[in-house]
Short mmCIF file of C-alpha atoms and ligand atoms in Angstrom, two decimals:
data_model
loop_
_atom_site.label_atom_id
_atom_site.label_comp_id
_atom_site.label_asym_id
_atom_site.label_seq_id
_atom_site.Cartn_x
_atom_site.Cartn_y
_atom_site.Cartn_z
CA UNK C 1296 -75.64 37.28 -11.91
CA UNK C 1297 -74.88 35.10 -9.03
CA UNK C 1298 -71.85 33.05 -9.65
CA UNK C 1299 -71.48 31.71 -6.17
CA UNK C 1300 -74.56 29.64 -7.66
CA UNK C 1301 -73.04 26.22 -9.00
CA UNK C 1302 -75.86 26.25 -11.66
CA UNK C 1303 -74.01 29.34 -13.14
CA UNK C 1304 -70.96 27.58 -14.51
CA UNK C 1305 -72.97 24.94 -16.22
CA UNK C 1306 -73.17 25.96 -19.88
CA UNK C 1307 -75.57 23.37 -22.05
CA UNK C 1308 -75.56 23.37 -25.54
CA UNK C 1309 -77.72 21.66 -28.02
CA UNK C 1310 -78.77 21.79 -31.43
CA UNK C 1311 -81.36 20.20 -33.53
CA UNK C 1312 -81.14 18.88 -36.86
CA UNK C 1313 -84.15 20.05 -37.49
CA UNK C 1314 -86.28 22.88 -36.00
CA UNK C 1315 -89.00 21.88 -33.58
CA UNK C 1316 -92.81 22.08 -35.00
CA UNK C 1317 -95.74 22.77 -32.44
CA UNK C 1318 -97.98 20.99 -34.62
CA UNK C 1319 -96.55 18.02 -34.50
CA UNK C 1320 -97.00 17.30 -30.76
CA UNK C 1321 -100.20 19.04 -29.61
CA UNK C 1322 -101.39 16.91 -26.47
CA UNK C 1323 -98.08 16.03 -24.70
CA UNK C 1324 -95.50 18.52 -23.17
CA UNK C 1325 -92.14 18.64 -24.86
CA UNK C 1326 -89.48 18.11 -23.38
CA UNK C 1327 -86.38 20.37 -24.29
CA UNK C 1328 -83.39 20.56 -21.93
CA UNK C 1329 -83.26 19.95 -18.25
CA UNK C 1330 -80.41 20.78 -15.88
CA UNK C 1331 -79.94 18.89 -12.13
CA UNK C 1332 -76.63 21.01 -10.45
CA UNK C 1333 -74.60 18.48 -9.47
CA UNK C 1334 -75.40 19.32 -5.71
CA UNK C 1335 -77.10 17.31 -3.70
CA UNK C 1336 -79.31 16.14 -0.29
CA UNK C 1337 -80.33 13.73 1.74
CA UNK C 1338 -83.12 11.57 2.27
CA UNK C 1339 -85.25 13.20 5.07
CA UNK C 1340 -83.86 16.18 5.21
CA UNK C 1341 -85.01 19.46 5.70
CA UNK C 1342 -84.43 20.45 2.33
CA UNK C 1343 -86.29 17.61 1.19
CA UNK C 1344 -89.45 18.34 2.85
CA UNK C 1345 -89.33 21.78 2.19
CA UNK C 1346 -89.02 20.49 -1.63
CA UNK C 1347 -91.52 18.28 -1.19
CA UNK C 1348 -94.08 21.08 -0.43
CA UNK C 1349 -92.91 23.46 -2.85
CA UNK C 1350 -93.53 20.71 -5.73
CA UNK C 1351 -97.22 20.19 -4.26
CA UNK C 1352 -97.90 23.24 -4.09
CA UNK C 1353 -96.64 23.70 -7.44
CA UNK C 1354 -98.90 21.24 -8.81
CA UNK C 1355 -101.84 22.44 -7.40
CA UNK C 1356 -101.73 26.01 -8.42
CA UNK C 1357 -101.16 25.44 -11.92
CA UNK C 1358 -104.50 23.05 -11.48
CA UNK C 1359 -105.59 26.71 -10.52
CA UNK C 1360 -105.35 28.37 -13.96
CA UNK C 1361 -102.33 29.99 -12.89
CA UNK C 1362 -99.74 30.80 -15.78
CA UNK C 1363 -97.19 31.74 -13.54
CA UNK C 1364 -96.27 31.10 -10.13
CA UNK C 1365 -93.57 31.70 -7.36
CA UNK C 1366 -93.15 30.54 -4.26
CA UNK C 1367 -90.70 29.95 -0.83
CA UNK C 1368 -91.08 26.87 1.03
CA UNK C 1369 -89.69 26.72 4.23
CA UNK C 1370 -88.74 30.29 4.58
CA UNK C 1371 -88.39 30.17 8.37
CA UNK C 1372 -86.22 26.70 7.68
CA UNK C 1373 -82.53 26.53 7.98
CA UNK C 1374 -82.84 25.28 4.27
CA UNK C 1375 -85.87 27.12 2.58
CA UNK C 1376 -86.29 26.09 -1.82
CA UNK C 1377 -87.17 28.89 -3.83
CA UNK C 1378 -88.95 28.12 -6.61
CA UNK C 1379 -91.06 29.13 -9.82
CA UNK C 1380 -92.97 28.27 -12.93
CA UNK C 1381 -93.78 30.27 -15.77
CA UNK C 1382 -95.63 28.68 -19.12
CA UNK C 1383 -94.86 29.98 -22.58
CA UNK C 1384 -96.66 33.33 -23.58
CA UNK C 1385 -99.99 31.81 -24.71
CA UNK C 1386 -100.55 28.46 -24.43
CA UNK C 1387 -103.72 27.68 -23.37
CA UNK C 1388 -104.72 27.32 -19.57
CA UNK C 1389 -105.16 24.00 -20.18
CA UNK C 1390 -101.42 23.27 -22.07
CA UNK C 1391 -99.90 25.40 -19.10
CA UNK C 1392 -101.68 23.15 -16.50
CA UNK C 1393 -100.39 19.80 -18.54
CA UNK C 1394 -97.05 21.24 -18.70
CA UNK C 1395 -96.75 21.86 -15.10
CA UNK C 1396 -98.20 18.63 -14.11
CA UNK C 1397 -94.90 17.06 -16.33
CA UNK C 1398 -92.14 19.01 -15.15
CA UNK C 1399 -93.31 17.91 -11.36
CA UNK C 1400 -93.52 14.41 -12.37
CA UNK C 1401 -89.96 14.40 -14.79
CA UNK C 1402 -88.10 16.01 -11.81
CA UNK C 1403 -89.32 13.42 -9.64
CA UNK C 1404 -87.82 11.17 -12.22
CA UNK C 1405 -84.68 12.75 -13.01
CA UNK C 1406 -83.74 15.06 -10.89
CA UNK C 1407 -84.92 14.06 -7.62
CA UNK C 1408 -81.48 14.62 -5.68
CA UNK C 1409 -80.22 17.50 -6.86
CA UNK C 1410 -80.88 20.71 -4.63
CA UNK C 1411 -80.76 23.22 -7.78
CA UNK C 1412 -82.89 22.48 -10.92
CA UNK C 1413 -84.24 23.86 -14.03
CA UNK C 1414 -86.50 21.98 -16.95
CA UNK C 1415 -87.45 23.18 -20.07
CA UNK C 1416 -90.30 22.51 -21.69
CA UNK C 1417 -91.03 23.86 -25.22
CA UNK C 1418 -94.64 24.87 -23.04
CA UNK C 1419 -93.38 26.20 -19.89
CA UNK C 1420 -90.76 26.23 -17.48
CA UNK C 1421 -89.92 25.20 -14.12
CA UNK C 1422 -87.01 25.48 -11.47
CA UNK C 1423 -85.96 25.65 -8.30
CA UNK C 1424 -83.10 26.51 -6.30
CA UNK C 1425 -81.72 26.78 -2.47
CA UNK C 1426 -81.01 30.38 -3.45
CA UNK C 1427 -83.65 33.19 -4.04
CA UNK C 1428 -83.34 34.27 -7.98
CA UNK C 1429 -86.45 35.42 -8.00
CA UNK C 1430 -85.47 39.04 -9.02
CA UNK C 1431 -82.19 38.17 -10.53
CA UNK C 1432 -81.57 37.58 -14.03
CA UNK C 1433 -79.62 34.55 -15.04
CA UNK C 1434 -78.27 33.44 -18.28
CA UNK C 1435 -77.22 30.43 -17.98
CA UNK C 1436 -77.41 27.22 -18.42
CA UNK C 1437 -78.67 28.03 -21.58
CA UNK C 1438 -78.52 26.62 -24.52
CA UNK C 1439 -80.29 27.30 -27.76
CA UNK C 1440 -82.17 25.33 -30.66
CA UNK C 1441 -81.75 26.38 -34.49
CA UNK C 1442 -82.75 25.11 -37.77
CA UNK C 1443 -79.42 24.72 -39.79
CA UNK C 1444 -81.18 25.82 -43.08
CA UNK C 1445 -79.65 28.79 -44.19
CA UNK C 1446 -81.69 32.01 -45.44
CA UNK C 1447 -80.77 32.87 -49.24
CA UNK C 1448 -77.34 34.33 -49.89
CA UNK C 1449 -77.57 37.09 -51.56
CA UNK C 1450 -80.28 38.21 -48.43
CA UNK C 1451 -78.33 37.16 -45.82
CA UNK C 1452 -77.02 40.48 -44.26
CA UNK C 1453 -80.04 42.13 -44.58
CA UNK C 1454 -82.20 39.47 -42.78
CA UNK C 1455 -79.23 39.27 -39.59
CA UNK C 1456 -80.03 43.06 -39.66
CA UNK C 1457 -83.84 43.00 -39.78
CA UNK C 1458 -84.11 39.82 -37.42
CA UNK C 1459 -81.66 41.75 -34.85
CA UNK C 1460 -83.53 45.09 -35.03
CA UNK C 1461 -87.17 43.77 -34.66
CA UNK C 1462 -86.21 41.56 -31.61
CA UNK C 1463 -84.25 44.42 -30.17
CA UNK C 1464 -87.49 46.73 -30.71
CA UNK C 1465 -89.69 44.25 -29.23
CA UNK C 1466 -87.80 43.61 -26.23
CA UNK C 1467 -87.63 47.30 -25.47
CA UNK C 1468 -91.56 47.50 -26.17
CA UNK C 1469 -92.29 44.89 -23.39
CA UNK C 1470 -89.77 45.29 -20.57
CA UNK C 1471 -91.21 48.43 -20.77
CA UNK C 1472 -94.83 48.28 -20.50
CA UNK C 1473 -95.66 45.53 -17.95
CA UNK C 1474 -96.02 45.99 -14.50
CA UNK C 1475 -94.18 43.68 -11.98
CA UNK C 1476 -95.92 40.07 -11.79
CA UNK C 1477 -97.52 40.32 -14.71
CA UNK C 1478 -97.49 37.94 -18.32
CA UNK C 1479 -94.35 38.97 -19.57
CA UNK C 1480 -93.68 38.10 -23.20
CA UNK C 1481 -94.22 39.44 -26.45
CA UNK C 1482 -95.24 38.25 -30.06
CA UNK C 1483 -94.88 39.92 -33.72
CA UNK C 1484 -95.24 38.85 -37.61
CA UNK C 1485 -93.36 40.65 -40.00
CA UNK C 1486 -93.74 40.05 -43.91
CA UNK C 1487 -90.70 39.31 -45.77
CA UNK C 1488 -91.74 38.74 -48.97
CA UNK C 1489 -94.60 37.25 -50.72
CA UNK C 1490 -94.21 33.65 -49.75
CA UNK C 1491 -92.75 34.34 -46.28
CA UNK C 1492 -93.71 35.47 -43.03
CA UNK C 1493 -91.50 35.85 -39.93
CA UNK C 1494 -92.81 35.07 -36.53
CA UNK C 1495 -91.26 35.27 -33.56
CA UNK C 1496 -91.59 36.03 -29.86
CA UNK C 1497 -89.66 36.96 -26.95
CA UNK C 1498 -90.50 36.10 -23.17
CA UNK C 1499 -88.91 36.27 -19.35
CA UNK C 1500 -89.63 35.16 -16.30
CA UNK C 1501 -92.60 37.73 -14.67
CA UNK C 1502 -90.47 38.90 -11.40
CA UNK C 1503 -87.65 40.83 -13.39
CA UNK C 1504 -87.95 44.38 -13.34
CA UNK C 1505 -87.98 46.67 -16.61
CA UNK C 1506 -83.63 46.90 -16.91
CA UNK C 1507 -83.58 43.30 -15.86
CA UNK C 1508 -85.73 42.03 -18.82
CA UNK C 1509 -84.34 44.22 -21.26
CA UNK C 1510 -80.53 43.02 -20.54
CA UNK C 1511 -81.72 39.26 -20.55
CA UNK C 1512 -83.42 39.97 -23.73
CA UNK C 1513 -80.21 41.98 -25.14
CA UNK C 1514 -77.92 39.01 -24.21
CA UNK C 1515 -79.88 36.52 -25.60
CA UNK C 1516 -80.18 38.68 -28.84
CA UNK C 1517 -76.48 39.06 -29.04
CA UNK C 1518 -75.98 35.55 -29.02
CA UNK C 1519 -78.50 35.26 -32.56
CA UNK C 1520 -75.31 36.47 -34.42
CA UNK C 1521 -73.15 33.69 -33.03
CA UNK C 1522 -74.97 31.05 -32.80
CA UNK C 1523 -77.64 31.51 -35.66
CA UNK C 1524 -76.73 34.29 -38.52
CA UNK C 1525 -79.22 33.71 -40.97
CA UNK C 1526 -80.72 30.45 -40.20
CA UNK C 1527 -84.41 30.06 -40.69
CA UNK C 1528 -84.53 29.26 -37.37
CA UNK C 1529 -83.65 29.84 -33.90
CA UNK C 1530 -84.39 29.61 -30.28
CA UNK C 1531 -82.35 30.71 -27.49
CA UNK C 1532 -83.08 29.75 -23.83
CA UNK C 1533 -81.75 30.86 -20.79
CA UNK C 1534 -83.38 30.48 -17.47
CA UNK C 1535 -84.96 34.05 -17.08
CA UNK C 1536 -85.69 34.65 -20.87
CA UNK C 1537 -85.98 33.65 -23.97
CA UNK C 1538 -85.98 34.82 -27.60
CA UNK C 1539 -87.69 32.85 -30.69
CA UNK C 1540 -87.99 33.49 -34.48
CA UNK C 1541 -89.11 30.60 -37.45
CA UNK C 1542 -91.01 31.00 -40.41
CA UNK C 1543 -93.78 29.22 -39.74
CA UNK C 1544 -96.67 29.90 -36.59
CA UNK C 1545 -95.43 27.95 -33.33
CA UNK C 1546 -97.86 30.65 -30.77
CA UNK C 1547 -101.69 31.26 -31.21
CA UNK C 1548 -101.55 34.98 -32.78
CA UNK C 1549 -103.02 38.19 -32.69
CA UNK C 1550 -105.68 39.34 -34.68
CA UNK C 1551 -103.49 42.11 -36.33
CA UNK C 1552 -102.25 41.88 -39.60
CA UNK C 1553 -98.28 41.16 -39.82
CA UNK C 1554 -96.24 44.35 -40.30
CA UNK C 1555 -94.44 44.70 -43.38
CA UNK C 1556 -90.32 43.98 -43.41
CA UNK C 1557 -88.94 47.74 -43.88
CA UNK C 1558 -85.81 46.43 -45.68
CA UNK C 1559 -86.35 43.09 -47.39
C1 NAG D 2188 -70.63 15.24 -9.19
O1 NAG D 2188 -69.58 15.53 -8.27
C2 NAG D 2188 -68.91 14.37 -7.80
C3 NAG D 2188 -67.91 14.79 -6.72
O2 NAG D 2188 -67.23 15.96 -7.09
C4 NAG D 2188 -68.24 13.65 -8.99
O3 NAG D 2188 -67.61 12.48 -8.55
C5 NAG D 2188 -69.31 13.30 -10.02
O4 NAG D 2188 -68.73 12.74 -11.15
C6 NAG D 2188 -70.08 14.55 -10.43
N1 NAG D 2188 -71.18 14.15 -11.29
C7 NAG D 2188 -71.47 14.82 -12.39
C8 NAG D 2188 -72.64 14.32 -13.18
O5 NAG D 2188 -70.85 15.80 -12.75
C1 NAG D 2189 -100.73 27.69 -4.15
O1 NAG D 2189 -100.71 26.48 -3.39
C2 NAG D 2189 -100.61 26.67 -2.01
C3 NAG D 2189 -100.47 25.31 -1.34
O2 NAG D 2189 -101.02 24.29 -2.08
C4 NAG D 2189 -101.80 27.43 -1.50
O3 NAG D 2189 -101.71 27.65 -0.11
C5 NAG D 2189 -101.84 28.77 -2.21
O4 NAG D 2189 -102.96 29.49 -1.82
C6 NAG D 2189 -101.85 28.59 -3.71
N1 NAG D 2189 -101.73 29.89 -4.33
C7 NAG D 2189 -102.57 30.33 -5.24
C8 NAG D 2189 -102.33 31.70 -5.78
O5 NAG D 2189 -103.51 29.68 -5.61
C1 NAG D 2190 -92.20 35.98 -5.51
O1 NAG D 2190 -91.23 36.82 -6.09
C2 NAG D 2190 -91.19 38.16 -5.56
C3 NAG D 2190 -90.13 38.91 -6.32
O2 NAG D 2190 -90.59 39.21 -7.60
C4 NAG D 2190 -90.87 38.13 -4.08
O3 NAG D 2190 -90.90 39.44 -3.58
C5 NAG D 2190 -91.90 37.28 -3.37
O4 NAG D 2190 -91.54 37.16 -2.02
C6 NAG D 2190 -91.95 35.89 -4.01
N1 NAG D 2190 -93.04 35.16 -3.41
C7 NAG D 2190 -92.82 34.08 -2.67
C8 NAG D 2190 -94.03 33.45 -2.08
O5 NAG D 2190 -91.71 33.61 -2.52
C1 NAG D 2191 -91.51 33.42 9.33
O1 NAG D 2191 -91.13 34.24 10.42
C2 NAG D 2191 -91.66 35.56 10.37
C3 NAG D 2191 -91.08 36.37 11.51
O2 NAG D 2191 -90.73 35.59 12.58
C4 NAG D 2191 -93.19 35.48 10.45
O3 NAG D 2191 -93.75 36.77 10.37
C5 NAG D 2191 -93.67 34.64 9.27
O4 NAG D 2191 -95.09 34.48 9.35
C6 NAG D 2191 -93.02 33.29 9.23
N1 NAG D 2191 -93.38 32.63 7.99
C7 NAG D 2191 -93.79 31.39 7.92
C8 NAG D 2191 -94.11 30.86 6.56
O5 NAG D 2191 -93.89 30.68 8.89
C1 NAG D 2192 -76.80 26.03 -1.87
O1 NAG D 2192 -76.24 24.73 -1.73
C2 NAG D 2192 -74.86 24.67 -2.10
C3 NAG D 2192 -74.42 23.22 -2.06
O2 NAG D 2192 -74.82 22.59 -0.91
C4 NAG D 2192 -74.05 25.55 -1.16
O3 NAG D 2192 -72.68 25.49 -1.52
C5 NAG D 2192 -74.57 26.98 -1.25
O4 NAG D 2192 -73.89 27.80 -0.33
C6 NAG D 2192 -76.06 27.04 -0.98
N1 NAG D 2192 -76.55 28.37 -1.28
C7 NAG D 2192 -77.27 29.06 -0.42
C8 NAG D 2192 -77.69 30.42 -0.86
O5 NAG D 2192 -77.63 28.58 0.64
C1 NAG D 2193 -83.98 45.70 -11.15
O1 NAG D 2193 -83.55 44.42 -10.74
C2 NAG D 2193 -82.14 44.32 -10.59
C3 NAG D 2193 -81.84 42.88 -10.27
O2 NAG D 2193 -82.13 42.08 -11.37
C4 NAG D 2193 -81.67 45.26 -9.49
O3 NAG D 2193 -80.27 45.19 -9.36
C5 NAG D 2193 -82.09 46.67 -9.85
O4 NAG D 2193 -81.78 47.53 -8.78
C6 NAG D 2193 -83.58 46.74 -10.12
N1 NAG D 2193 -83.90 48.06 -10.64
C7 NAG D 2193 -84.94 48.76 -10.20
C8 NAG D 2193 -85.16 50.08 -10.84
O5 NAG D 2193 -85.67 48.33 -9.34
C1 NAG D 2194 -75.12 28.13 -44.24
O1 NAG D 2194 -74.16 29.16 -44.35
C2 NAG D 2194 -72.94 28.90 -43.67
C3 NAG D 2194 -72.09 30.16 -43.71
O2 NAG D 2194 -72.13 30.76 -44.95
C4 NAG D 2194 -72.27 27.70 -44.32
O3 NAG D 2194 -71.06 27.41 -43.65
C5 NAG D 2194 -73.20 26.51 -44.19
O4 NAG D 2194 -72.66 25.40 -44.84
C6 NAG D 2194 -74.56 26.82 -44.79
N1 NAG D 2194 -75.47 25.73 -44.44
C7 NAG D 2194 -76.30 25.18 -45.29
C8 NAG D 2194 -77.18 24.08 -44.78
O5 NAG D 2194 -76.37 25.55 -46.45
C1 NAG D 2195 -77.91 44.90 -33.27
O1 NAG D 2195 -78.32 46.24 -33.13
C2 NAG D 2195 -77.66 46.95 -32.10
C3 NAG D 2195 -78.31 48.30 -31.96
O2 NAG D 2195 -78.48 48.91 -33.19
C4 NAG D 2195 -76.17 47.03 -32.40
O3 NAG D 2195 -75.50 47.67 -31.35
C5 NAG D 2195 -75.64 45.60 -32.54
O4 NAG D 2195 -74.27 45.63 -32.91
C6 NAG D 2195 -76.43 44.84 -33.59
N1 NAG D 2195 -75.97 43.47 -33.60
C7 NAG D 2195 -75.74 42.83 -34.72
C8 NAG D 2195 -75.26 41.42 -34.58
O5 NAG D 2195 -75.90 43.35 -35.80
C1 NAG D 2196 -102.67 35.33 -27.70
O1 NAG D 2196 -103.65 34.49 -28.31
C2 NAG D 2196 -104.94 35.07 -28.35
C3 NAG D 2196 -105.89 34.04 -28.95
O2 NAG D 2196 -105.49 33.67 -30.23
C4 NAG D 2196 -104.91 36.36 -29.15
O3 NAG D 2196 -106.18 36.94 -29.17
C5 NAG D 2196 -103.91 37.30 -28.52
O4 NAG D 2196 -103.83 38.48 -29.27
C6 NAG D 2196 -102.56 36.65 -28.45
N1 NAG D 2196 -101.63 37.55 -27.82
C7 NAG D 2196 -100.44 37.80 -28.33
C8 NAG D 2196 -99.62 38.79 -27.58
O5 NAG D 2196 -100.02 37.24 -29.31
#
């Protein structure tokens, strides 16, 4: 990690009464954290227009069915912006193009100063920086969402331990498997009992290599036990990945039947 970036010492936390529902907002992007690093430039400078093309041509590739996108603007510049966008593992083309569209239009709202940027939506994700990250992983800001319901007592242990197995498995499964560039995240159901079914999914930016999207996923997993042990809910988010587990289904799903929980 980079810590001469500014953006790296900004920690953001926030929790959520109450875990967020897909269903309940289908047509318009939601908005979850956004970070502006308290760094900023002028009006008509180079950085600006450099910015200023990056965000264009931001918009109009993900009017271009693309799910993820990166990008240098100004790379021969005395100030070139790096930047990228990446939309949850699947939404549809048409959420990811929606999403996009927002995140262009909030930053030029909120953030327009502010040389080093990141939004979160719960759809997709954009940012932006005067250094390249492209390759690098970074954790933070972060800052995580969780539903404060607890899961029964006397299952508690065992659920820490199955939730921190199965997200370590499937983190190893795709950091290995996809090339460079391509989708990278990764969904699974698991059965833990009768009336329940766990679903949860794990995703990280597309440029990180194989060791750089397992250790994202690994640090984000380590943080479940600290921030989340044995709530029904929890999301973690950092800039280059991000891990996901509630008990009801927040991603459109695979046909294959949910595996059954080996220990509960
Ligand atoms: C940004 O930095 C300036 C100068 O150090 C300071 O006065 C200002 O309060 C800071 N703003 C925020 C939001 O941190
Ligand atoms: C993205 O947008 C830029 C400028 O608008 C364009 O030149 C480029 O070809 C687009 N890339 C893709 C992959 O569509
Ligand atoms: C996109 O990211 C890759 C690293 O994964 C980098 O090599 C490439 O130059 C970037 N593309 C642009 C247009 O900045
Ligand atoms: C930047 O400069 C290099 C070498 O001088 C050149 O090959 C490249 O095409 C230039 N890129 C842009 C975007 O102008
Ligand atoms: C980015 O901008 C900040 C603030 O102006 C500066 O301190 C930093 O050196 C710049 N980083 C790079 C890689 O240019
Ligand atoms: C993977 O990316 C990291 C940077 O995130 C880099 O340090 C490392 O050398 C890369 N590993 C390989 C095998 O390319
Ligand atoms: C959940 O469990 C923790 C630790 O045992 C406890 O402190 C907390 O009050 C419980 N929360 C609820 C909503 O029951
Ligand atoms: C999760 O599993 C890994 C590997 O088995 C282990 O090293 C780690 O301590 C476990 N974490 C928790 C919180 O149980
Ligand atoms: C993504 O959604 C599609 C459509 O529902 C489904 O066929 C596909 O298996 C899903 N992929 C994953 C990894 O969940």
């Amino acid at each position: 990690m980079n810590f001469s970036n500014p953006f790296s010492l900004h920690i953001v936390f926030l929790s959520m009464l109450s875990f967020l529902s897909l269903n309940s907002h289908a047509a318009d992007p939601f908005l979850l954290n956004q970070v502006c690093a308290n760094n900023t430039f002028s009006p008509n400078s180079i950085y600006q227009s450099n910015l200023n093309s990056l965000l264009s041509s931001i918009s109009s590739n993900a009017t271009q069915n693309l799910e993820f996108y990166n990008t240098t603007s100004g790379q021969n510049t005395s100030e070139p912006v790096y930047g990228l966008y990446d939309c949850r593992g699947n939404v549809t083309i048409q959420v990811c193009r929606t999403c996009e569209v927002a995140t262009v239009k909030e930053i030029k709202n909120k953030c327009s100063r502010e040389k080093i940027v990141v939004i979160w939506y719960d759809e997709c994700l954009l940012r932006y920086s005067n250094r390249s990250f492209f390759s690098t992983v970074d954790e933070k800001p972060r800052f995580w969402l969780l539903n404060r319901q607890n899961f029964t007592d006397d299952k508690f242990e065992l659920f820490n331990k199955l939730l921190n197995m199965t997200m370590i498995d499937l983190a190893r499964e795709i950091s290995s498997n996809v090339p460079i560039g391509k989708k990278k995240f990764g969904t699974k159901e698991v059965i833990i009992s009768a009336f329940q079914i766990l679903y949860y999914i794990v995703q990280y930016t597309p440029n990180l290599n194989s060791t750089g999207c397992n250790s994202c996923l690994l640090a984000a997993i380590n943080l479940l036990s600290w921030c989340c042990s044995g709530k029904l809910g929890c999301r973690i988010v950092f800039p280059s990945c991000n891990i996901r587990y509630q008990f009801h289904p927040f991603y459109r799903m695979a046909a294959t039947a949910p595996t059954p929980s080996p220990e509960l």
